Short mmCIF file of C-alpha atoms in Angstrom, two decimals:
data_model
loop_
_atom_site.label_atom_id
_atom_site.label_comp_id
_atom_site.label_asym_id
_atom_site.label_seq_id
_atom_site.Cartn_x
_atom_site.Cartn_y
_atom_site.Cartn_z
CA MET E 194 0.00 0.00 0.00
CA ARG E 195 1.05 3.65 -0.20
CA THR E 196 1.16 6.45 2.34
CA ASP E 197 0.51 10.13 1.74
CA GLY E 198 4.22 10.60 1.12
CA GLN E 199 4.08 8.01 -1.70
CA VAL E 200 6.55 5.78 0.11
CA THR E 201 5.99 2.16 -0.77
CA ILE E 202 5.46 -0.10 2.22
CA PRO E 203 5.35 -3.83 1.48
CA GLU E 204 2.34 -5.85 2.50
CA THR E 205 3.12 -8.11 5.44
CA GLU E 206 1.59 -11.39 6.46
CA PRO E 207 0.00 -11.58 9.90
CA SER E 208 2.50 -12.62 12.54
CA SER E 209 2.15 -16.20 13.73
CA LYS E 210 2.16 -14.79 17.27
CA THR E 211 -0.99 -12.81 16.54
CA SER E 212 -2.82 -15.40 14.44
CA ALA E 213 -2.35 -18.44 16.63
CA ARG E 214 -5.85 -18.58 18.08
CA VAL E 215 -7.09 -22.18 18.27
CA GLU E 216 -10.25 -22.64 16.20
CA LEU E 217 -12.96 -25.20 16.95
CA ALA E 218 -12.36 -27.19 13.77
CA GLU E 219 -8.67 -27.48 14.62
CA ALA E 220 -9.46 -28.65 18.16
CA MET E 221 -11.91 -31.26 16.89
CA ASP E 222 -9.28 -32.59 14.52
CA ALA E 223 -6.64 -32.63 17.26
CA PHE E 224 -8.91 -34.80 19.42
CA GLY E 225 -8.09 -37.62 17.00
CA VAL E 226 -4.61 -37.79 18.53
CA LEU E 227 -6.23 -39.73 21.39
CA LYS E 228 -6.89 -42.74 19.18
CA GLN E 229 -3.34 -42.61 17.86
CA LEU E 230 -2.03 -42.64 21.41
CA ASP E 231 -4.31 -45.52 22.39
CA ASP E 232 -3.02 -47.54 19.44
CA ALA E 233 0.59 -46.70 20.32
CA TRP E 234 0.12 -47.98 23.89
CA GLN E 235 -1.50 -51.19 22.67
CA LYS E 236 1.40 -51.78 20.29
CA ARG E 237 3.94 -50.77 22.96
CA ASP E 238 5.32 -48.29 20.43
CA CYS E 239 7.20 -46.06 22.87
CA ALA E 240 8.57 -43.80 20.15
CA ALA E 241 5.01 -43.00 19.07
CA VAL E 242 3.93 -42.48 22.69
CA GLU E 243 6.75 -39.96 23.09
CA ARG E 244 5.84 -38.22 19.83
CA LEU E 245 2.16 -37.87 20.77
CA THR E 246 2.59 -36.62 24.35
CA THR E 247 4.07 -33.72 26.25
CA TRP E 248 4.26 -32.35 29.81
CA ALA E 249 2.53 -34.72 32.29
CA GLU E 250 1.59 -37.42 29.78
CA SER E 251 5.16 -37.47 28.47
CA THR E 252 6.38 -38.06 32.04
CA LEU E 253 3.85 -40.86 32.43
CA GLY E 254 4.74 -42.38 29.08
CA GLY E 255 8.53 -42.56 29.21
CA ARG E 256 9.86 -45.35 31.40
CA ALA E 257 6.32 -46.61 31.98
CA CYS E 258 6.00 -47.48 28.30
CA LYS E 259 9.36 -49.23 28.26
CA ALA E 260 8.23 -51.23 31.31
CA THR E 261 5.36 -52.69 29.26
CA ARG E 262 7.96 -54.28 27.01
CA ASN E 263 9.32 -56.09 30.07
CA GLY E 264 6.04 -57.66 31.12
CA ARG E 265 4.15 -54.82 32.77
CA PRO E 266 0.56 -54.72 31.47
CA ALA E 267 -0.13 -51.82 29.13
CA PRO E 268 -2.66 -49.36 30.55
CA ALA E 269 -6.26 -50.07 29.66
CA ARG E 270 -7.27 -46.95 27.75
CA LYS E 271 -10.91 -46.23 26.96
CA ARG E 272 -12.08 -44.70 23.69
CA TYR E 273 -13.52 -41.32 24.64
CA THR E 274 -16.31 -39.69 22.63
CA GLU E 275 -18.90 -36.90 22.78
CA ALA E 276 -16.34 -34.23 23.54
CA GLU E 277 -16.91 -30.55 24.19
CA PHE E 278 -14.08 -28.15 23.44
CA PHE E 279 -13.07 -25.14 25.52
CA LEU E 280 -10.69 -22.73 23.80
CA PRO E 281 -8.39 -20.09 25.28
CA ASN E 282 -9.75 -17.57 22.75
CA ALA E 283 -6.41 -15.77 22.56
CA ALA E 284 -3.57 -15.52 20.08
CA ASP E 285 -0.49 -16.76 21.87
CA GLU E 286 2.65 -18.76 21.23
CA ASP E 287 1.43 -21.27 23.83
CA ARG E 288 -1.35 -22.92 21.83
CA TRP E 289 -3.59 -25.25 23.83
CA PHE E 290 -7.17 -26.15 24.62
CA VAL E 291 -9.18 -28.33 26.99
CA ALA E 292 -11.66 -31.03 25.99
CA LEU E 293 -14.32 -32.62 28.20
CA ALA E 294 -15.33 -36.07 26.92
CA ARG E 295 -18.70 -37.29 28.17
CA LYS E 296 -18.41 -40.99 27.34
CA PRO E 297 -17.66 -43.61 28.53
CA ASP E 298 -17.03 -41.57 31.69
CA PRO E 299 -16.55 -37.80 32.00
CA ALA E 300 -12.89 -36.82 31.74
CA TYR E 301 -10.85 -33.73 30.92
CA PHE E 302 -7.99 -33.61 28.43
CA LEU E 303 -5.37 -30.93 27.86
CA PHE E 304 -4.02 -30.67 24.30
CA VAL E 305 -0.87 -28.68 23.54
CA ASN E 306 0.55 -27.69 20.16
CA GLU E 307 4.31 -28.18 19.87
CA GLY E 308 6.31 -27.96 16.68
CA ASP E 309 3.10 -27.62 14.64
CA ASN E 310 1.87 -30.95 16.02
CA TRP E 311 -0.87 -31.50 18.57
CA ARG E 312 0.09 -33.56 21.60
CA ILE E 313 -1.72 -34.69 24.72
CA GLY E 314 -0.42 -32.84 27.76
CA ALA E 315 -2.75 -34.36 30.34
CA GLY E 316 -5.63 -36.77 30.19
CA PRO E 317 -7.79 -38.49 30.85
CA ILE E 318 -8.30 -36.64 34.14
CA LEU E 319 -11.30 -38.45 35.56
CA VAL E 320 -14.16 -36.35 36.90
CA THR E 321 -14.72 -37.18 40.57
CA GLY E 322 -18.03 -35.37 41.04
CA ARG E 323 -19.85 -32.95 38.80
CA SER E 324 -17.99 -31.57 35.83
CA ARG E 325 -17.72 -27.84 35.13
CA GLU E 326 -17.96 -26.29 31.69
CA PRO E 327 -15.71 -23.27 31.14
CA ILE E 328 -16.62 -20.35 28.96
CA GLU E 329 -14.30 -19.36 26.16
CA GLY E 330 -11.23 -17.54 27.31
CA ALA E 331 -8.09 -18.26 29.27
CA VAL E 332 -7.51 -16.65 32.65
CA PRO E 333 -4.69 -14.09 32.24
CA THR E 334 -1.74 -14.81 34.49
CA ASP E 335 -1.54 -11.14 35.43
CA ASP E 336 -5.22 -10.89 36.40
CA PRO E 337 -5.14 -9.40 39.93
CA SER E 338 -7.98 -11.58 41.20
CA THR E 339 -8.81 -14.85 39.45
CA GLY E 340 -5.43 -15.02 37.72
CA VAL E 341 -3.58 -14.90 41.03
CA LYS E 342 -5.85 -17.58 42.53
CA ALA E 343 -5.30 -19.82 39.51
CA ARG E 344 -1.55 -19.33 39.65
CA LEU E 345 -1.44 -20.20 43.35
CA ALA E 346 -3.67 -23.27 43.13
CA PRO E 347 -0.83 -25.80 42.57
CA GLN E 348 1.15 -24.36 45.50
CA ARG E 349 -1.90 -24.62 47.74
CA TYR E 350 -2.25 -28.31 46.87
CA LEU E 351 1.41 -28.79 47.67
CA ALA E 352 1.02 -27.00 51.00
CA TYR E 353 -2.00 -29.14 51.90
CA LEU E 354 -0.39 -32.49 51.06
CA THR E 355 2.84 -31.71 52.94
CA ASP E 356 1.18 -30.33 56.08
CA PRO E 357 -0.11 -33.16 58.32
CA ALA E 358 -0.58 -30.73 61.21
CA GLY E 359 -2.81 -28.46 59.13
CA VAL E 360 -0.99 -25.25 60.04
CA SER E 361 -1.04 -23.93 56.46
CA GLY E 362 -4.76 -23.20 56.69
CA VAL E 363 -5.45 -24.74 53.26
CA THR E 364 -8.69 -26.74 53.31
CA PHE E 365 -10.82 -28.71 50.87
CA PRO E 366 -14.52 -29.63 51.03
CA LYS E 367 -15.66 -32.86 52.63
CA GLY E 368 -15.44 -35.70 50.13
CA ASP E 369 -12.88 -33.92 47.94
CA ALA E 370 -10.61 -36.41 46.16
CA ILE E 371 -7.44 -34.67 47.36
CA ARG E 372 -8.46 -35.33 50.95
CA GLY E 373 -8.43 -39.04 50.18
CA LEU E 374 -4.93 -38.74 48.76
CA PHE E 375 -3.82 -36.84 51.87
CA ASP E 376 -5.16 -39.61 54.12
CA GLU E 377 -3.33 -42.20 52.06
CA LEU E 378 -0.03 -40.35 52.33
CA VAL E 379 -0.41 -40.15 56.11
CA GLN E 380 -1.36 -43.81 56.53
CA ARG E 381 0.98 -45.51 54.06
CA ALA E 382 4.05 -45.43 56.30
CA GLU E 383 2.17 -47.33 59.00
CA LYS E 384 0.77 -49.88 56.57
CA VAL E 385 4.18 -50.96 55.19
CA ARG E 386 5.88 -51.54 58.57
CA PRO E 387 8.40 -52.97 59.35
CA ASP E 388 9.53 -51.38 56.05
CA ARG E 389 10.49 -47.73 56.30
CA LEU E 390 8.84 -45.20 54.02
CA THR E 391 9.52 -41.55 53.27
CA THR E 392 7.50 -39.39 50.90
CA ASP E 393 8.25 -36.21 48.97
CA VAL E 394 5.60 -34.17 47.14
CA ARG E 395 6.53 -31.57 44.54
CA LEU E 396 4.97 -29.65 41.67
CA LEU E 397 5.24 -30.83 38.09
CA VAL E 398 6.40 -27.59 36.56
CA GLY E 399 4.64 -26.23 33.48
CA PRO E 400 2.88 -23.17 32.06
CA GLN E 401 -0.35 -22.07 33.71
CA ARG E 402 -3.38 -23.42 31.87
CA ALA E 403 -6.62 -22.02 33.30
CA LEU E 404 -9.98 -21.31 31.68
CA LYS E 405 -12.71 -18.96 32.86
CA LEU E 406 -15.83 -20.35 34.50
CA PRO E 407 -19.23 -18.65 34.11
CA ASP E 408 -19.40 -17.53 37.75
CA GLY E 409 -16.12 -15.62 37.64
CA GLY E 410 -14.02 -18.57 38.77
CA ALA E 411 -11.51 -20.71 36.91
CA LEU E 412 -10.79 -24.28 35.86
CA VAL E 413 -7.09 -24.96 36.42
CA ILE E 414 -5.21 -27.94 34.97
CA HIS E 415 -2.07 -28.79 36.93
CA ALA E 416 -0.05 -31.74 38.22
CA LEU E 417 2.00 -32.98 41.17
CA GLU E 418 4.71 -35.58 41.60
CA ILE E 419 4.85 -37.90 44.62
CA GLU E 420 8.10 -39.76 45.27
CA TYR E 421 8.07 -42.76 47.61
CA ARG E 422 11.32 -44.19 49.04
CA GLN E 423 10.78 -47.56 50.70
CA LYS E 424 13.52 -49.47 52.54
CA ALA E 425 13.50 -52.91 54.15
CA GLY E 426 13.32 -52.87 57.94
CA PRO E 427 16.28 -53.62 60.21
CA GLY E 428 17.73 -57.11 59.74
CA ARG E 429 15.75 -57.77 56.54
CA SER E 430 17.13 -58.29 53.06
CA SER E 431 13.93 -57.58 51.15
CA LEU E 432 10.77 -55.53 51.53
CA SER E 433 7.94 -57.03 53.56
CA HIS E 434 5.17 -54.97 51.92
CA PRO E 435 6.25 -53.52 48.55
CA LEU E 436 4.13 -50.55 47.56
CA TYR E 437 3.82 -51.85 44.02
CA GLY E 438 2.72 -55.20 42.64
CA LYS E 439 4.58 -57.93 40.80
CA GLY E 440 3.75 -56.56 37.36
CA ASP E 441 5.21 -53.14 38.17
CA LEU E 442 8.26 -54.66 39.87
CA ARG E 443 8.99 -56.97 36.96
CA GLY E 444 8.39 -54.36 34.26
CA PHE E 445 10.29 -51.47 35.81
CA THR E 446 13.03 -53.20 37.83
CA GLY E 447 13.28 -56.84 36.79
CA LYS E 448 13.36 -57.80 40.48
CA ALA E 449 10.82 -59.77 42.49
CA LYS E 450 12.11 -59.11 46.03
CA PRO E 451 14.00 -55.82 46.18
CA ALA E 452 15.61 -54.45 49.33
CA GLY E 453 14.31 -51.00 48.50
CA LEU E 454 12.20 -49.07 46.02
CA THR E 455 11.98 -45.52 44.75
CA GLY E 456 8.79 -44.79 42.86
CA THR E 457 7.42 -41.58 41.38
CA GLU E 458 3.73 -41.07 40.68
CA VAL E 459 2.20 -38.22 38.72
CA VAL E 460 -1.11 -36.81 39.96
CA LEU E 461 -3.14 -34.94 37.32
CA VAL E 462 -5.65 -32.47 38.73
CA ALA E 463 -8.46 -30.29 37.43
CA THR E 464 -9.32 -27.70 40.06
CA GLU E 465 -12.35 -25.45 40.31
CA ILE E 466 -11.72 -22.03 41.80
CA THR E 467 -14.85 -20.07 42.60
CA GLY E 468 -15.28 -16.34 42.32
CA GLY E 469 -14.71 -16.22 46.08
CA THR E 470 -11.97 -18.06 47.93
CA LYS E 471 -13.08 -21.69 47.66
CA MET E 472 -11.12 -24.34 45.77
CA SER E 473 -12.14 -27.92 45.03
CA THR E 474 -10.89 -30.90 43.03
CA ILE E 475 -13.29 -31.84 40.24
CA ALA E 476 -11.09 -34.35 38.40
CA LEU E 477 -8.04 -36.41 39.31
CA ARG E 478 -5.90 -39.23 37.99
CA ARG E 479 -2.74 -40.92 39.27
CA GLY E 480 -0.16 -42.92 37.39
CA LEU E 481 3.19 -44.53 38.10
CA ALA E 482 5.92 -42.83 36.06
CA THR E 483 9.16 -44.39 37.33
CA LEU E 484 10.22 -47.18 39.65
CA THR E 485 13.75 -48.28 40.57
CA ALA E 486 14.96 -50.98 42.95
CA ASP E 487 17.94 -51.30 45.29
#
């Protein structure tokens, strides 16, 4: 085009950074990656599993996939259908969206675009109560209200799970799935005696992915890692009560009676944050990512 000064300015194509909004048709097409991943797991094609996953699902698919080649059963994956798609509605380099599949059981999925390919970042995350349907639009990380709450949600989960005395003040509603996980963490050490057990909980680091809810709240997708270190009790050469079964032991470690284990589980979480101060777990899934033996 030309300006008033008759200086020629070349036409420019829209920047990829400003035209990267995820469209519904693209999201619907990307949902097909799920079937590809299911087929890859059934075939124990670990290269394909790596290619089709990222973030939490990549962590869950690395050594866990290789363990299936050593006798560990491959995960039973359901074919999910009747999906609704919730889009960030923003042009950003971080291209992602969330899907809620209704059948066979409600579950959330996080899809992330990397290198012009769609990958599964998290899912299925199984709905534990009633599902929530976001409205279009991501929660800005710099939002002074909801954005701050969404950003702090993973840290609040971490504080809750690592605070048996309850001094942090973080609470969850009665019946919340994370309360069940907390109880398990507290009780596991007693259940494996005379073995000794220590536990470490940490965040699985990743970009904030949060969508707006109709009531001014947010749906936040995040993840935690739980590391268990189990040692045989005094005078014993092998564990009395291994945390994991024979299939996991054989697939990951090749040992039947180890003297010690170190296992890492990934916990995928979908959290509802209300317009006020309440926070609750609406979907959760756990999976064993790594396991080594002494």
